[in-house]
Amino acid sequence: MKEKLENFLHRREILKGLRKAAAGGRKSLVVPFEQILKFDMALAKSLLDNPTDFLDTADATLEGITKVPGMRMRVMGLDSTVEIRNIRAGQVGKFIQVEGVLTRSGEVKPEAKVAVFKCQRCGEVIKVPQATELFREPFICYNPNCGKKGPFDLVVEKSEFRDWQSLSIQEPPEKLRGGRMPRRLNGIVRDDFVDKAVPGNHVVMTGILHVFQEGPSRQRKTVFRKLLFVSHIEVLQKGVEETELTPEDEKKIGELAKDPWIRNKIIQSIAPSIYGYEAIKEAIALQLFGCNPIVMPDGTRIRGDTHILLSGDPGTAKSQLLKWVSNVAPRGLYTSGMKATGAGLTATAVRDEISGGWMLEAGALVIADGGLASIDEFEKMRPEDASAILESLEQQTISVAKAGIVATLNSRTAVLAAANPKLGRFDKNIPIGQQIAIPPVLLSRFDLIFPVRDEPQAERDRMMAHHVLQLHSAPEKVVKPPFDADFLRKVIIYARKNIDPELKDKEVMKSIEDFFVEWRKVAETGEAPLPITVRQLEGVVRLAKANARMRLSDRVTKEDANRAINLIKCSLQEAGTDVETGRVDIDVFMTGRGKSQREKVQRVLEIIKELEGQYEGAAPVQEIRRIAQSEGISSSFVDVVIDQGKRDGTLYEPKPDMISRAVRA
Ligand code: ADP
Ligand code: MG
């Protein structure tokens, strides 16, 4: 093997590569596996079977040729990839290739390569190469006149160190359809390949599958842990095109573009087992297709992903919808805001099991980068996620500065979130904004907010009951969408890859402009609150482009724009209506309160103030409700005001069922 390998490394193309690497100051020579295979099959096989010997010999030879210490050979592009969950004992000690999402990476640390010691008794200098993970000291002094067992001092400045980093990859979301838990594999990278990839990157790694034992040396178990000694890391730049479309697929989808009913067919294919929710399904279809982000000449970037929030009564198929979408979306991922384990939604610093230092671990939004994240129980997310997610939704990056790790991770992810109302169910008399336990700033990041109410309506109930019963008796009869999930995913992948609709038509632009100006005009009259902001305007453009892309057309038409406007109107109307005036009021979800609501809140606080005077500093809740009721303010509204006041610290409960103001004005 040695001779063949040396011959191989003296070939012209290798020498050329080496010269280039040395000129660029790099200490790695990357060799495609195919090159070795073409040169000699047996040589390639010896790499796969005895990688440690192979690479040690190769490194020594390269050092000899270049006279650069630490020159390394790295092999990329094996012809087969092992799935992380299929790694078995037979692969231990072998050269393998795995693919996944980099979820954790630790800080770069110096690892001793050659430790230099000085004997405290005679001053003899002793070099000890460090070949294994356990740090080795000399047994006895090498000076024959001394020969004592030390003690020895480590001479740091004479010792040699190399860069060392531990990382962890996990199976990519697209391999996890059907709710499988991702498996992970830990690895170690050395020298100039540290920090090649950041958490969230999709990577292909080659390396030697090592094992190590846990625990103190005296009580070692026979069961080992896996650890990949990484040879090469390649960051995959591909976006959503995880599955290759066959030429037949491309042809079939290309023809679909001529179908005048394509839009309806796609919408009908969204979660076909769930009854109703046409507007929500249309919104989801548009979200799946999305549009490309816009990068301005000055580097500013406007996201192309649409974010949707479903907020509603329990048992209204929200979770069901979310699960369906995460299964169909390319790089789709389903998670719950509440999930306490792991890195949560954004990113977090965790303890490194191998080195004891800190590692950066990517959360759901980073892992789903380039895809879609379904987040259930959104209101229950951890407080540290709540602040980081703001940046993630708008700028689509997550900046981390924790435990000495500073990094910016990409989270170019569309978010479909579901939340339950604060009081368990929606109350018709209270604006939606006040009933969702999500801060208004966060709410404002969503392009579309749909309240899902579970109100009895005899006719609809009968149809729904019929639908659900049929579903249970003969599912295949009810659920026959125009496109099945697999084909729909292919259409989405095709469209996202090939179609980037343009908004050029003067007339179309004018209609969006008019919509914006018209709706803003209401604000000018003074009395009415501000109905719509520039965020919604951007939202309309995104949805209009997604509409065109869904039709597999690269031009936004007036109908595309109208449909987008209608959807935004529908969402604003449902979610943002000030129940008192019936007007759409963006303040309702931006600040949680409409104008007339504000006046009512003011009035409730006044009542509390008056009662404080009568009842020795604390107002009985019963009385507040009674007086408010007599002025046409509902008891549940009073409860919300009290609830909110208690939470933001302006009100408190000195005795049961008594309320006081914390700040007396
Ligand atoms: P949520 O998350 O909104 O509380 P789930 O998604 O858990 O509700 O849904 C509860 C159950 O009710 C599911 O089995 C779902 O299929 C069913 N269901 C609710 N609404 C519908 C509907 N419109 N069409 C079909 N099934 C429905
Ligand atoms: Mg649910």
JSON list of N, CA, C and O in Angstrom, two decimals, residues 591-615:
[
{"chain": "A", "resi": 591, "resn": "THR", "atom": "N", "xyz": [-50.38, 47.11, 19.06]},
{"chain": "A", "resi": 591, "resn": "THR", "atom": "CA", "xyz": [-50.25, 47.48, 20.47]},
{"chain": "A", "resi": 591, "resn": "THR", "atom": "C", "xyz": [-51.24, 46.71, 21.31]},
{"chain": "A", "resi": 591, "resn": "THR", "atom": "O", "xyz": [-51.31, 46.87, 22.50]},
{"chain": "A", "resi": 592, "resn": "GLY", "atom": "N", "xyz": [-52.00, 45.86, 20.68]},
{"chain": "A", "resi": 592, "resn": "GLY", "atom": "CA", "xyz": [-52.93, 45.03, 21.43]},
{"chain": "A", "resi": 592, "resn": "GLY", "atom": "C", "xyz": [-54.24, 45.72, 21.72]},
{"chain": "A", "resi": 592, "resn": "GLY", "atom": "O", "xyz": [-55.11, 45.19, 22.36]},
{"chain": "A", "resi": 593, "resn": "ARG", "atom": "N", "xyz": [-54.41, 46.94, 21.25]},
{"chain": "A", "resi": 593, "resn": "ARG", "atom": "CA", "xyz": [-55.61, 47.67, 21.63]},
{"chain": "A", "resi": 593, "resn": "ARG", "atom": "C", "xyz": [-56.03, 48.66, 20.57]},
{"chain": "A", "resi": 593, "resn": "ARG", "atom": "O", "xyz": [-55.19, 49.40, 20.06]},
{"chain": "A", "resi": 594, "resn": "GLY", "atom": "N", "xyz": [-57.28, 48.73, 20.24]},
{"chain": "A", "resi": 594, "resn": "GLY", "atom": "CA", "xyz": [-57.76, 49.73, 19.30]},
{"chain": "A", "resi": 594, "resn": "GLY", "atom": "C", "xyz": [-58.04, 51.02, 20.03]},
{"chain": "A", "resi": 594, "resn": "GLY", "atom": "O", "xyz": [-57.95, 51.09, 21.25]},
{"chain": "A", "resi": 595, "resn": "LYS", "atom": "N", "xyz": [-58.36, 52.05, 19.26]},
{"chain": "A", "resi": 595, "resn": "LYS", "atom": "CA", "xyz": [-58.53, 53.36, 19.87]},
{"chain": "A", "resi": 595, "resn": "LYS", "atom": "C", "xyz": [-59.68, 53.39, 20.88]},
{"chain": "A", "resi": 595, "resn": "LYS", "atom": "O", "xyz": [-59.53, 53.80, 22.01]},
{"chain": "A", "resi": 596, "resn": "SER", "atom": "N", "xyz": [-60.81, 52.86, 20.46]},
{"chain": "A", "resi": 596, "resn": "SER", "atom": "CA", "xyz": [-61.93, 52.91, 21.37]},
{"chain": "A", "resi": 596, "resn": "SER", "atom": "C", "xyz": [-61.69, 51.97, 22.54]},
{"chain": "A", "resi": 596, "resn": "SER", "atom": "O", "xyz": [-62.15, 52.20, 23.65]},
{"chain": "A", "resi": 597, "resn": "GLN", "atom": "N", "xyz": [-60.92, 50.90, 22.28]},
{"chain": "A", "resi": 597, "resn": "GLN", "atom": "CA", "xyz": [-60.56, 50.01, 23.37]},
{"chain": "A", "resi": 597, "resn": "GLN", "atom": "C", "xyz": [-59.73, 50.76, 24.40]},
{"chain": "A", "resi": 597, "resn": "GLN", "atom": "O", "xyz": [-59.89, 50.59, 25.59]},
{"chain": "A", "resi": 598, "resn": "ARG", "atom": "N", "xyz": [-58.81, 51.59, 23.86]},
{"chain": "A", "resi": 598, "resn": "ARG", "atom": "CA", "xyz": [-57.95, 52.35, 24.75]},
{"chain": "A", "resi": 598, "resn": "ARG", "atom": "C", "xyz": [-58.78, 53.19, 25.71]},
{"chain": "A", "resi": 598, "resn": "ARG", "atom": "O", "xyz": [-58.52, 53.29, 26.89]},
{"chain": "A", "resi": 599, "resn": "GLU", "atom": "N", "xyz": [-59.83, 53.80, 25.12]},
{"chain": "A", "resi": 599, "resn": "GLU", "atom": "CA", "xyz": [-60.70, 54.63, 25.96]},
{"chain": "A", "resi": 599, "resn": "GLU", "atom": "C", "xyz": [-61.38, 53.79, 27.03]},
{"chain": "A", "resi": 599, "resn": "GLU", "atom": "O", "xyz": [-61.54, 54.21, 28.17]},
{"chain": "A", "resi": 600, "resn": "LYS", "atom": "N", "xyz": [-61.77, 52.59, 26.63]},
{"chain": "A", "resi": 600, "resn": "LYS", "atom": "CA", "xyz": [-62.45, 51.72, 27.60]},
{"chain": "A", "resi": 600, "resn": "LYS", "atom": "C", "xyz": [-61.50, 51.30, 28.72]},
{"chain": "A", "resi": 600, "resn": "LYS", "atom": "O", "xyz": [-61.88, 51.26, 29.89]},
{"chain": "A", "resi": 601, "resn": "VAL", "atom": "N", "xyz": [-60.26, 50.99, 28.32]},
{"chain": "A", "resi": 601, "resn": "VAL", "atom": "CA", "xyz": [-59.27, 50.60, 29.32]},
{"chain": "A", "resi": 601, "resn": "VAL", "atom": "C", "xyz": [-59.08, 51.74, 30.31]},
{"chain": "A", "resi": 601, "resn": "VAL", "atom": "O", "xyz": [-59.06, 51.56, 31.52]},
{"chain": "A", "resi": 602, "resn": "GLN", "atom": "N", "xyz": [-58.98, 52.95, 29.73]},
{"chain": "A", "resi": 602, "resn": "GLN", "atom": "CA", "xyz": [-58.84, 54.14, 30.55]},
{"chain": "A", "resi": 602, "resn": "GLN", "atom": "C", "xyz": [-59.96, 54.23, 31.57]},
{"chain": "A", "resi": 602, "resn": "GLN", "atom": "O", "xyz": [-59.75, 54.49, 32.75]},
{"chain": "A", "resi": 603, "resn": "ARG", "atom": "N", "xyz": [-61.17, 53.96, 31.08]},
{"chain": "A", "resi": 603, "resn": "ARG", "atom": "CA", "xyz": [-62.36, 54.05, 31.93]},
{"chain": "A", "resi": 603, "resn": "ARG", "atom": "C", "xyz": [-62.29, 53.01, 33.06]},
{"chain": "A", "resi": 603, "resn": "ARG", "atom": "O", "xyz": [-62.59, 53.32, 34.21]},
{"chain": "A", "resi": 604, "resn": "VAL", "atom": "N", "xyz": [-61.87, 51.79, 32.74]},
{"chain": "A", "resi": 604, "resn": "VAL", "atom": "CA", "xyz": [-61.78, 50.75, 33.77]},
{"chain": "A", "resi": 604, "resn": "VAL", "atom": "C", "xyz": [-60.79, 51.18, 34.85]},
{"chain": "A", "resi": 604, "resn": "VAL", "atom": "O", "xyz": [-61.05, 51.03, 36.04]},
{"chain": "A", "resi": 605, "resn": "LEU", "atom": "N", "xyz": [-59.67, 51.75, 34.40]},
{"chain": "A", "resi": 605, "resn": "LEU", "atom": "CA", "xyz": [-58.67, 52.19, 35.38]},
{"chain": "A", "resi": 605, "resn": "LEU", "atom": "C", "xyz": [-59.22, 53.31, 36.26]},
{"chain": "A", "resi": 605, "resn": "LEU", "atom": "O", "xyz": [-58.95, 53.39, 37.45]},
{"chain": "A", "resi": 606, "resn": "GLU", "atom": "N", "xyz": [-60.05, 54.17, 35.64]},
{"chain": "A", "resi": 606, "resn": "GLU", "atom": "CA", "xyz": [-60.68, 55.25, 36.41]},
{"chain": "A", "resi": 606, "resn": "GLU", "atom": "C", "xyz": [-61.62, 54.68, 37.47]},
{"chain": "A", "resi": 606, "resn": "GLU", "atom": "O", "xyz": [-61.65, 55.15, 38.60]},
{"chain": "A", "resi": 607, "resn": "ILE", "atom": "N", "xyz": [-62.37, 53.67, 37.05]},
{"chain": "A", "resi": 607, "resn": "ILE", "atom": "CA", "xyz": [-63.31, 53.04, 38.00]},
{"chain": "A", "resi": 607, "resn": "ILE", "atom": "C", "xyz": [-62.52, 52.50, 39.19]},
{"chain": "A", "resi": 607, "resn": "ILE", "atom": "O", "xyz": [-62.90, 52.67, 40.35]},
{"chain": "A", "resi": 608, "resn": "ILE", "atom": "N", "xyz": [-61.37, 51.84, 38.88]},
{"chain": "A", "resi": 608, "resn": "ILE", "atom": "CA", "xyz": [-60.55, 51.29, 39.96]},
{"chain": "A", "resi": 608, "resn": "ILE", "atom": "C", "xyz": [-60.10, 52.41, 40.90]},
{"chain": "A", "resi": 608, "resn": "ILE", "atom": "O", "xyz": [-60.17, 52.29, 42.11]},
{"chain": "A", "resi": 609, "resn": "LYS", "atom": "N", "xyz": [-59.72, 53.53, 40.29]},
{"chain": "A", "resi": 609, "resn": "LYS", "atom": "CA", "xyz": [-59.25, 54.66, 41.08]},
{"chain": "A", "resi": 609, "resn": "LYS", "atom": "C", "xyz": [-60.35, 55.17, 42.01]},
{"chain": "A", "resi": 609, "resn": "LYS", "atom": "O", "xyz": [-60.14, 55.36, 43.22]},
{"chain": "A", "resi": 610, "resn": "GLU", "atom": "N", "xyz": [-61.56, 55.31, 41.42]},
{"chain": "A", "resi": 610, "resn": "GLU", "atom": "CA", "xyz": [-62.69, 55.80, 42.23]},
{"chain": "A", "resi": 610, "resn": "GLU", "atom": "C", "xyz": [-62.97, 54.85, 43.39]},
{"chain": "A", "resi": 610, "resn": "GLU", "atom": "O", "xyz": [-63.15, 55.26, 44.54]},
{"chain": "A", "resi": 611, "resn": "LEU", "atom": "N", "xyz": [-62.97, 53.54, 43.07]},
{"chain": "A", "resi": 611, "resn": "LEU", "atom": "CA", "xyz": [-63.30, 52.56, 44.10]},
{"chain": "A", "resi": 611, "resn": "LEU", "atom": "C", "xyz": [-62.22, 52.49, 45.18]},
{"chain": "A", "resi": 611, "resn": "LEU", "atom": "O", "xyz": [-62.51, 52.24, 46.34]},
{"chain": "A", "resi": 612, "resn": "GLU", "atom": "N", "xyz": [-60.97, 52.73, 44.77]},
{"chain": "A", "resi": 612, "resn": "GLU", "atom": "CA", "xyz": [-59.88, 52.75, 45.75]},
{"chain": "A", "resi": 612, "resn": "GLU", "atom": "C", "xyz": [-60.17, 53.77, 46.84]},
{"chain": "A", "resi": 612, "resn": "GLU", "atom": "O", "xyz": [-59.93, 53.53, 48.02]},
{"chain": "A", "resi": 613, "resn": "GLY", "atom": "N", "xyz": [-60.72, 54.92, 46.39]},
{"chain": "A", "resi": 613, "resn": "GLY", "atom": "CA", "xyz": [-61.06, 55.96, 47.35]},
{"chain": "A", "resi": 613, "resn": "GLY", "atom": "C", "xyz": [-62.13, 55.50, 48.33]},
{"chain": "A", "resi": 613, "resn": "GLY", "atom": "O", "xyz": [-62.05, 55.73, 49.53]},
{"chain": "A", "resi": 614, "resn": "GLN", "atom": "N", "xyz": [-63.12, 54.78, 47.80]},
{"chain": "A", "resi": 614, "resn": "GLN", "atom": "CA", "xyz": [-64.24, 54.35, 48.64]},
{"chain": "A", "resi": 614, "resn": "GLN", "atom": "C", "xyz": [-63.88, 53.16, 49.54]},
{"chain": "A", "resi": 614, "resn": "GLN", "atom": "O", "xyz": [-64.42, 52.99, 50.61]},
{"chain": "A", "resi": 615, "resn": "TYR", "atom": "N", "xyz": [-63.00, 52.28, 49.04]},
{"chain": "A", "resi": 615, "resn": "TYR", "atom": "CA", "xyz": [-62.74, 51.04, 49.76]},
{"chain": "A", "resi": 615, "resn": "TYR", "atom": "C", "xyz": [-61.31, 50.95, 50.33]},
{"chain": "A", "resi": 615, "resn": "TYR", "atom": "O", "xyz": [-60.63, 49.95, 50.21]}
]
